CSV table of C-alpha atoms and ligand atoms in Angstrom, one decimal:
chain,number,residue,atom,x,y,z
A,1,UNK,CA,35.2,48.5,-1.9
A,2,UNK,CA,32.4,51.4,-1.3
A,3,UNK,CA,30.1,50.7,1.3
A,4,UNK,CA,27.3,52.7,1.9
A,5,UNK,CA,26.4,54.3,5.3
A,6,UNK,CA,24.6,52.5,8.0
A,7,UNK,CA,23.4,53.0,11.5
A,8,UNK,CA,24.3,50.4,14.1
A,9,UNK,CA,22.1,52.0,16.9
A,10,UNK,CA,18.8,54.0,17.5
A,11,UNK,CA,16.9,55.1,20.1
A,12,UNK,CA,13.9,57.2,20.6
A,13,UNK,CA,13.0,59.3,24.1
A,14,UNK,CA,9.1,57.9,24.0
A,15,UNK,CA,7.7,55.1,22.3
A,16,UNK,CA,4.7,57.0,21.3
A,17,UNK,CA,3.8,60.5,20.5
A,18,UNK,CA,1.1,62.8,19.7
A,19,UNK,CA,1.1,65.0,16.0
A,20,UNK,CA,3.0,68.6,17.5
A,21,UNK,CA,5.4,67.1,20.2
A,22,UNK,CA,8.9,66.5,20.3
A,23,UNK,CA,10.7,63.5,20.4
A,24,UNK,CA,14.6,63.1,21.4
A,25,UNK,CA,16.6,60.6,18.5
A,26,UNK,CA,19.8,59.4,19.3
A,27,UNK,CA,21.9,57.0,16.6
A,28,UNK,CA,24.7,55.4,16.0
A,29,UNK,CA,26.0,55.6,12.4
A,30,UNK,CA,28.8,53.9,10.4
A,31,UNK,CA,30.2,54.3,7.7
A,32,UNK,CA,34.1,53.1,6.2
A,33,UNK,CA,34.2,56.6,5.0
A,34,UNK,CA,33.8,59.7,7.8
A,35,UNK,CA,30.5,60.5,8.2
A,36,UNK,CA,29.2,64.2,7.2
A,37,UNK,CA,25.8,64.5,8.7
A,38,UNK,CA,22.7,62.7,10.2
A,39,UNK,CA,19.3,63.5,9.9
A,40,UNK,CA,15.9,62.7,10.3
A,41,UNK,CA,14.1,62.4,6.9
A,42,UNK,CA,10.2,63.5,7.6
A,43,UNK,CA,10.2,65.2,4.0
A,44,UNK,CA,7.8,62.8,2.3
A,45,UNK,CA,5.6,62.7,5.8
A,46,UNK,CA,4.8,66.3,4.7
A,47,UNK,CA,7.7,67.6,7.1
A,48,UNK,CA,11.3,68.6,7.1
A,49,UNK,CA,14.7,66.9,7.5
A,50,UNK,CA,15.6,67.3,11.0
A,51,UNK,CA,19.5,67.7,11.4
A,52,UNK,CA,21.3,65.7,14.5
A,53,UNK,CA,24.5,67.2,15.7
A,54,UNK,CA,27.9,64.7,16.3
A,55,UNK,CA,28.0,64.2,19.6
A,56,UNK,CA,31.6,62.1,18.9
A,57,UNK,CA,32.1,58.5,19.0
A,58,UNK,CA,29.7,58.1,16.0
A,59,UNK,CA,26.6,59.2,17.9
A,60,UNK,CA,24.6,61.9,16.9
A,61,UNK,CA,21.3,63.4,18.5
A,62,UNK,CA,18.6,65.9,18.1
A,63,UNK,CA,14.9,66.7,18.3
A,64,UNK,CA,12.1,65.8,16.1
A,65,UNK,CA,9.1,67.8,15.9
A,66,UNK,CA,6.4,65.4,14.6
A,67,UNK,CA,4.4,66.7,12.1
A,68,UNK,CA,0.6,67.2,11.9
A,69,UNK,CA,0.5,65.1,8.8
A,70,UNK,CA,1.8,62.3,10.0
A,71,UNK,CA,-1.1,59.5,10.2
A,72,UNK,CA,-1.8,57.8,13.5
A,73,UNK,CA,-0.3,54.3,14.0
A,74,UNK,CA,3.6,53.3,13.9
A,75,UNK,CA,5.9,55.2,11.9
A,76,UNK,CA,9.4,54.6,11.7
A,77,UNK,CA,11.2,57.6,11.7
A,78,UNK,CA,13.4,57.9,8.5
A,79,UNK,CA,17.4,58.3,9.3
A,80,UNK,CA,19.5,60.2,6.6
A,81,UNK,CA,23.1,59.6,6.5
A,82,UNK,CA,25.3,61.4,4.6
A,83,UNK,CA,28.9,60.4,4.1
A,84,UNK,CA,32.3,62.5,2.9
A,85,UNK,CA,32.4,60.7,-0.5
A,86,UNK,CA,28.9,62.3,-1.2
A,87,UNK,CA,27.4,58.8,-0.8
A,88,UNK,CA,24.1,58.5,1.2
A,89,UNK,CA,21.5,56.4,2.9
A,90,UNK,CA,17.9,56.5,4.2
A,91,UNK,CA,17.6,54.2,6.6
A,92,UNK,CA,14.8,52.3,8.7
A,93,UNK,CA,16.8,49.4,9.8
A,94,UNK,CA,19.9,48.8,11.7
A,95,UNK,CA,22.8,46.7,11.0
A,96,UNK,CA,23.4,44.6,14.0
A,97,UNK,CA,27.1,43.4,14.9
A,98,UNK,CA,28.4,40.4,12.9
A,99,UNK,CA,30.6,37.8,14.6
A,100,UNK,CA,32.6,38.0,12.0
A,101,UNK,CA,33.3,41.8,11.1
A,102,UNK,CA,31.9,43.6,13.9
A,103,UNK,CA,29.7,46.3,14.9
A,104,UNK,CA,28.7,47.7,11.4
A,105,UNK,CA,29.9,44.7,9.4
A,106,UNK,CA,28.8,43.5,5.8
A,107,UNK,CA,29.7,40.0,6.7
A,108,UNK,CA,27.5,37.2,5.6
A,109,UNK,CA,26.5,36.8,9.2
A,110,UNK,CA,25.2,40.3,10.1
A,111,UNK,CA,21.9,40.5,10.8
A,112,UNK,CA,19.3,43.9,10.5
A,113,UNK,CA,16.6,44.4,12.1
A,114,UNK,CA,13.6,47.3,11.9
A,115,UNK,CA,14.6,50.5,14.4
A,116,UNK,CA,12.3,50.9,16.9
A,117,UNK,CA,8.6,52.3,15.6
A,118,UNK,CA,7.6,55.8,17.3
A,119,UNK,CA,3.5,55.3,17.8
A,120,UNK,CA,1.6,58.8,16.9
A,121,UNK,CA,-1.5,58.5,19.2
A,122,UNK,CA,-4.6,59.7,17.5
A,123,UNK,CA,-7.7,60.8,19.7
A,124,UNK,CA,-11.3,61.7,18.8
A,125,UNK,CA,-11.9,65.9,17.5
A,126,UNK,CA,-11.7,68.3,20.1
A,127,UNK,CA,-15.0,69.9,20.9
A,128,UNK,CA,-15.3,73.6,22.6
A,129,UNK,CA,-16.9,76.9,22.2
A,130,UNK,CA,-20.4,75.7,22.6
A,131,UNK,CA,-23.0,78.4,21.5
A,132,UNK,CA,-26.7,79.2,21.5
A,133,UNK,CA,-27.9,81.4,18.4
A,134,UNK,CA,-31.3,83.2,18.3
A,135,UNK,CA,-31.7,85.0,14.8
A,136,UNK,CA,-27.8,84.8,14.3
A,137,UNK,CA,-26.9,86.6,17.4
A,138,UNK,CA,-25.6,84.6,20.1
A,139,UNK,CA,-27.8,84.7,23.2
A,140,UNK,CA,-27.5,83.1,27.1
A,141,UNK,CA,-30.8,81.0,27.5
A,142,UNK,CA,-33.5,79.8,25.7
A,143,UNK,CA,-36.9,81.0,26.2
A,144,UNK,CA,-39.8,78.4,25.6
A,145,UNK,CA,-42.5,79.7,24.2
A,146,UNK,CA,-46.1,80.2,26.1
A,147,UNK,CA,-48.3,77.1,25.0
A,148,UNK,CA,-49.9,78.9,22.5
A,149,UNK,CA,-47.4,81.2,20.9
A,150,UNK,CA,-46.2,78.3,18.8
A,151,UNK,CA,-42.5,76.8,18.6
A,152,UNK,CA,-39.2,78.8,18.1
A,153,UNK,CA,-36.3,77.9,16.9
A,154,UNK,CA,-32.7,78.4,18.0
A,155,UNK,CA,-29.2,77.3,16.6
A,156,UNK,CA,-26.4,75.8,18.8
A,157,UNK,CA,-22.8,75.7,17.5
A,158,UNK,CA,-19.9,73.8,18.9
A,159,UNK,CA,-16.2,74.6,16.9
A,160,UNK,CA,-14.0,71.5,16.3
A,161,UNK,CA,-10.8,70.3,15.5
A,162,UNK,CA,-8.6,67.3,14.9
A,163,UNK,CA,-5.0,66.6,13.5
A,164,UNK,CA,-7.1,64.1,10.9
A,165,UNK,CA,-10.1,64.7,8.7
A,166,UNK,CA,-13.3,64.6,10.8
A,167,UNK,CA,-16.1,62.7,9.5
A,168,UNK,CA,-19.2,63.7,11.8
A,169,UNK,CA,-19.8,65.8,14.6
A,170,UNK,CA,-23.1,64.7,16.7
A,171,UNK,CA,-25.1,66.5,19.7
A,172,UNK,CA,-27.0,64.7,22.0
A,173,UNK,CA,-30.3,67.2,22.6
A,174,UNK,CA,-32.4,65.9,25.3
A,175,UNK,CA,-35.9,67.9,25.1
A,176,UNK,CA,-33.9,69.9,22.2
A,177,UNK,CA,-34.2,66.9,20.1
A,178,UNK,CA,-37.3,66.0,18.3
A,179,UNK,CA,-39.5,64.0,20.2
A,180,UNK,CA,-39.0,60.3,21.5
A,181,UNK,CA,-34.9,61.3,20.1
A,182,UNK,CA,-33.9,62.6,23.4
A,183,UNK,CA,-30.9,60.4,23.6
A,184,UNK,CA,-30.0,59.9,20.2
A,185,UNK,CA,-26.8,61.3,18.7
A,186,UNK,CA,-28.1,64.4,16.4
A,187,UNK,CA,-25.9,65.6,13.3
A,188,UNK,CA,-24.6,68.6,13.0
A,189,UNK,CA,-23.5,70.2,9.8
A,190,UNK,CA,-20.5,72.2,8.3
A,191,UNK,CA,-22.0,73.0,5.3
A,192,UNK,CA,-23.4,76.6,5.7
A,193,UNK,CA,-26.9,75.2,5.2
A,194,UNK,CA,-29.9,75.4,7.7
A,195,UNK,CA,-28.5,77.6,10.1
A,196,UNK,CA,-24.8,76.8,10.2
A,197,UNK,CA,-23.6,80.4,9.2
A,198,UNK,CA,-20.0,79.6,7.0
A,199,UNK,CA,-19.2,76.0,5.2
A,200,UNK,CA,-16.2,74.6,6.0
A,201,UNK,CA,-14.7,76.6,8.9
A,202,UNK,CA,-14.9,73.6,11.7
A,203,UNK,CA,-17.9,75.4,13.6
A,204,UNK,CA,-20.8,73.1,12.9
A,205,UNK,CA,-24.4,74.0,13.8
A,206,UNK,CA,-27.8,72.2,14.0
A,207,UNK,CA,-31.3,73.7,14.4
A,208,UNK,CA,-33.4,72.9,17.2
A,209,UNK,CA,-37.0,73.9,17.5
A,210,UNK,CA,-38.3,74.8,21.1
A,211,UNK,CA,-41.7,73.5,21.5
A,212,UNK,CA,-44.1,75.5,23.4
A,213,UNK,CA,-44.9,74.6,27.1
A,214,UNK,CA,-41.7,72.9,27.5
A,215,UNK,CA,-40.5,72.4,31.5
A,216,UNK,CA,-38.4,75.4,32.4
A,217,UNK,CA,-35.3,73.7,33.3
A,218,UNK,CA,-31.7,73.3,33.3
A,219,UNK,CA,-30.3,70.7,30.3
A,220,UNK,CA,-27.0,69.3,30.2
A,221,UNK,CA,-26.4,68.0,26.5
A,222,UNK,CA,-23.2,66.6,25.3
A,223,UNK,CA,-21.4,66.8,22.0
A,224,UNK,CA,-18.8,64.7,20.0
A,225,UNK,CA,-16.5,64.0,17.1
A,226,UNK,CA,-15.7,61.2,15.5
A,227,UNK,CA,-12.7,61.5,12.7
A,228,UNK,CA,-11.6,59.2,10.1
A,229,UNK,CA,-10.0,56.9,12.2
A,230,UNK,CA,-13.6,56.2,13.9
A,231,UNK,CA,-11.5,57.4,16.8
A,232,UNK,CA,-14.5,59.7,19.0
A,233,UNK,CA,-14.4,62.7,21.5
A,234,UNK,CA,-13.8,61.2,24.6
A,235,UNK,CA,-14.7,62.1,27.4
A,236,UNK,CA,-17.9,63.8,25.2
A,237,UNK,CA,-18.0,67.1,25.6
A,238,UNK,CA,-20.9,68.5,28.1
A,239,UNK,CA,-22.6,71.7,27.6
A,240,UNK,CA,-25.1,72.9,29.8
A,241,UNK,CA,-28.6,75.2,28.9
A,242,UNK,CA,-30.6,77.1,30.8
A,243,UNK,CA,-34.6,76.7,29.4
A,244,UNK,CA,-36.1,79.7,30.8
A,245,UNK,CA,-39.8,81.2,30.6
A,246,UNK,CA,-38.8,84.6,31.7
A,247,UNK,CA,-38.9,87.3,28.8
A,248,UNK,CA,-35.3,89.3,28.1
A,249,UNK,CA,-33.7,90.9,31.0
A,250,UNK,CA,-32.8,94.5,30.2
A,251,UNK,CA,-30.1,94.5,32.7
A,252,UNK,CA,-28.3,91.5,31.1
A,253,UNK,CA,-29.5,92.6,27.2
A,254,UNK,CA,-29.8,96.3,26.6
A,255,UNK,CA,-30.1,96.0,23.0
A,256,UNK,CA,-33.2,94.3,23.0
A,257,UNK,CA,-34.3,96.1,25.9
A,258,UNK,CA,-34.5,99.0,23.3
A,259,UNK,CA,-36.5,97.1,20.9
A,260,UNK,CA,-38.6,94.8,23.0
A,261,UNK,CA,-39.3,96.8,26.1
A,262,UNK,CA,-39.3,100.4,25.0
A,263,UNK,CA,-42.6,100.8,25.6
A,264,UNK,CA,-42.6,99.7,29.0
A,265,UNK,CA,-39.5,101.2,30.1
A,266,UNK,CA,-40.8,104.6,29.0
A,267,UNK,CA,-43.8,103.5,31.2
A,268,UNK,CA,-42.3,102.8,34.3
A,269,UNK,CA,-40.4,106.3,33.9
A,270,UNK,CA,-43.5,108.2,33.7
A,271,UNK,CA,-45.1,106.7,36.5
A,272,UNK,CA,-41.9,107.1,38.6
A,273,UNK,CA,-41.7,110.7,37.4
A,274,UNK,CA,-45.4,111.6,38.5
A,275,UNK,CA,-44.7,110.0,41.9
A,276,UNK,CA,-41.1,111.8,42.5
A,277,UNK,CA,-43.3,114.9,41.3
A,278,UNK,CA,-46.0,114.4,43.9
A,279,UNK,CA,-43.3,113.7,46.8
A,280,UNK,CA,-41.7,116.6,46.0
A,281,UNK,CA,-44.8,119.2,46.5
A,282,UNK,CA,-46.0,117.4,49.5
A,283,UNK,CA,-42.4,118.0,51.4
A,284,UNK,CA,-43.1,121.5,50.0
A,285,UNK,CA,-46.4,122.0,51.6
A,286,UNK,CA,-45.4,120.0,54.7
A,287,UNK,CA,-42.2,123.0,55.1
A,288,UNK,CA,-44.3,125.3,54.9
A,289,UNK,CA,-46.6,124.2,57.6
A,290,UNK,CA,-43.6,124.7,59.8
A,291,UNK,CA,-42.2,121.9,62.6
A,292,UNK,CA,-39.9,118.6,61.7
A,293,UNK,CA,-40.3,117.1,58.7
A,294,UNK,CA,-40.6,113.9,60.3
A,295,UNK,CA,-42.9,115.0,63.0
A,296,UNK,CA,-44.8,115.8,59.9
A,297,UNK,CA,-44.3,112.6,58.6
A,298,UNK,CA,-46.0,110.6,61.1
A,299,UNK,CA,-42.5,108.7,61.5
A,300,UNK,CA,-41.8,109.3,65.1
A,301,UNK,CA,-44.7,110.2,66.8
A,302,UNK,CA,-45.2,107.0,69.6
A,303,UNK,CA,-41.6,107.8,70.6
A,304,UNK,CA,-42.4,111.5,70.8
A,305,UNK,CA,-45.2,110.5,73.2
A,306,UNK,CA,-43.2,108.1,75.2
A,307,UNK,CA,-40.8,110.5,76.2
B,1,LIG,CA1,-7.8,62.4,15.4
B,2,LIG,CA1,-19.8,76.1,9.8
């Protein structure tokens, strides 16, 4: 009589695991037939079939890499058992020993039971890469404006990612916010609308105007995720913003150095060139009127008379 194969033991390295990671399976099979391979089935998870090696006396082992598709909770991880007469199981439950036939019996008496479940951990999206944007180009601080000059408006960006879909990505502003929403969670969007610059690529922007006259401080504003498992970034992420009144530093920002300060860079030079020019023909006329320059100078003259 054919009997088809059957595993009489399993055991996993962990009992849970995140999407990515590996996980050691070892199992016992049986079969009245010899047994040709073992394998873990993760083929309609949106994986592969991962092939055990014999390691004799009916075990086999190997490693599992779980895939990203795999949704959170407890899986049982599919075992494919292959036999010599081309005969073939997939299995998710052992056969336990009967009292009657044995370890791997089909005796009235033999009892299964489920293999043990492997728990994929889900956690809330990964947030990093936190930017500011002034006019598309990414910038270090924010100026507020002088109370009069009106508001301005800047774009922050955070990228994120997680293993599942991701349902909304939030910042919380402080004075960023509009007012009296200091503390409430702001959306951000993916859409390539109102400042976010591409749809869809998992960087997600929001707009935030900067009124005028606003303390010149430093913010700390946090930012999280929350996927489709209403599982949220945790701890949130924390970025921190420096509101400054000073205008750009040419030092830190030579391209707008160019454009916003030309003027008064080319200023400063020609009043640094008159005086270098004046120094210049006073040393001249000081030579010529013979003795130490810094006699000349003035620079030593109570020690001169000292001594
Ligand atoms: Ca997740
Ligand atoms: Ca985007």
């Amino acid at each position: 009589m054919y009997r088809a194969p059957r595993i009489v033991d399993f055991t996993l390295s962990q009992e849970q695991a995140e999407r990515g990671e590996n996980v050691t399976v070892t199992i016992k099979a049986f079969d009245s037939l010899s047994i040709d391979s073992v394998g873990i089935d993760l083929i309609a998870e949106g994986g592969e079939l991962f092939p055990l090696t014999d390691d004799g006396g009916g075990y086999w082992s190997g490693v599992v890499n779980i895939p990203e598709t795999v949704s959170p909770g407890d899986i049982y991880l599919p075992v494919k058992v292959v036999d010599s007469g081309g005969g073939w199981s997939i299995l998710t439950h052992l056969n336990l020993p009967s009292t009657v036939a044995g370890v791997g019996g089909d005796a009235w008496d033999a009892p299964t039971a489920s293999i043990p479940a492997l728990l994929i951990e889900n956690s809330g999206p990964v947030i990093s890469d936190f930017q500011i944007l002034k006019d598309g180009v990414q910038v270090q601080e924010i100026i507020v404006p002088d109370v009069g000059d009106g508001a301005s408006t800047y774009v922050l960006t955070v990228n994120a990612t997680d293993h599942d879909a991701i349902t909304v990505v939030q910042g919380r502003l402080r004075m960023l916010a509009p007012v009296g929403q200091d503390t409430t969670w702001q959306t951000m969007r993916d859409d390539g609308q109102q400042g976010d610059e591409v749809a869809d690529d998992g960087v997600y922007s929001i707009q935030v105007t900067v009124r005028e006259g606003l303390p010149v401080d430093s913010l700390v504003l946090d930012f999280r995720g929350i996927d489709v498992y209403l599982q949220s970034t945790s701890p949130v992420f924390e970025a921190t913003v420096e509101l400054s009144d000073k205008e750009v530093d040419p030092l830190t920002n030579p391209t707008d150095a160019l454009s916003d300060w030309g003027s008064t860079v080319m200023i400063v030079m020609i009043i640094l060139g008159v005086v270098m020019l004046g120094g210049g023909v006073a040393i001249v006329v000081l030579m010529r009127r013979g003795g130490s320059l810094d006699e000349q100078l003035g620079l030593n003259n109570e020690f001169q008379k000292q001594s």
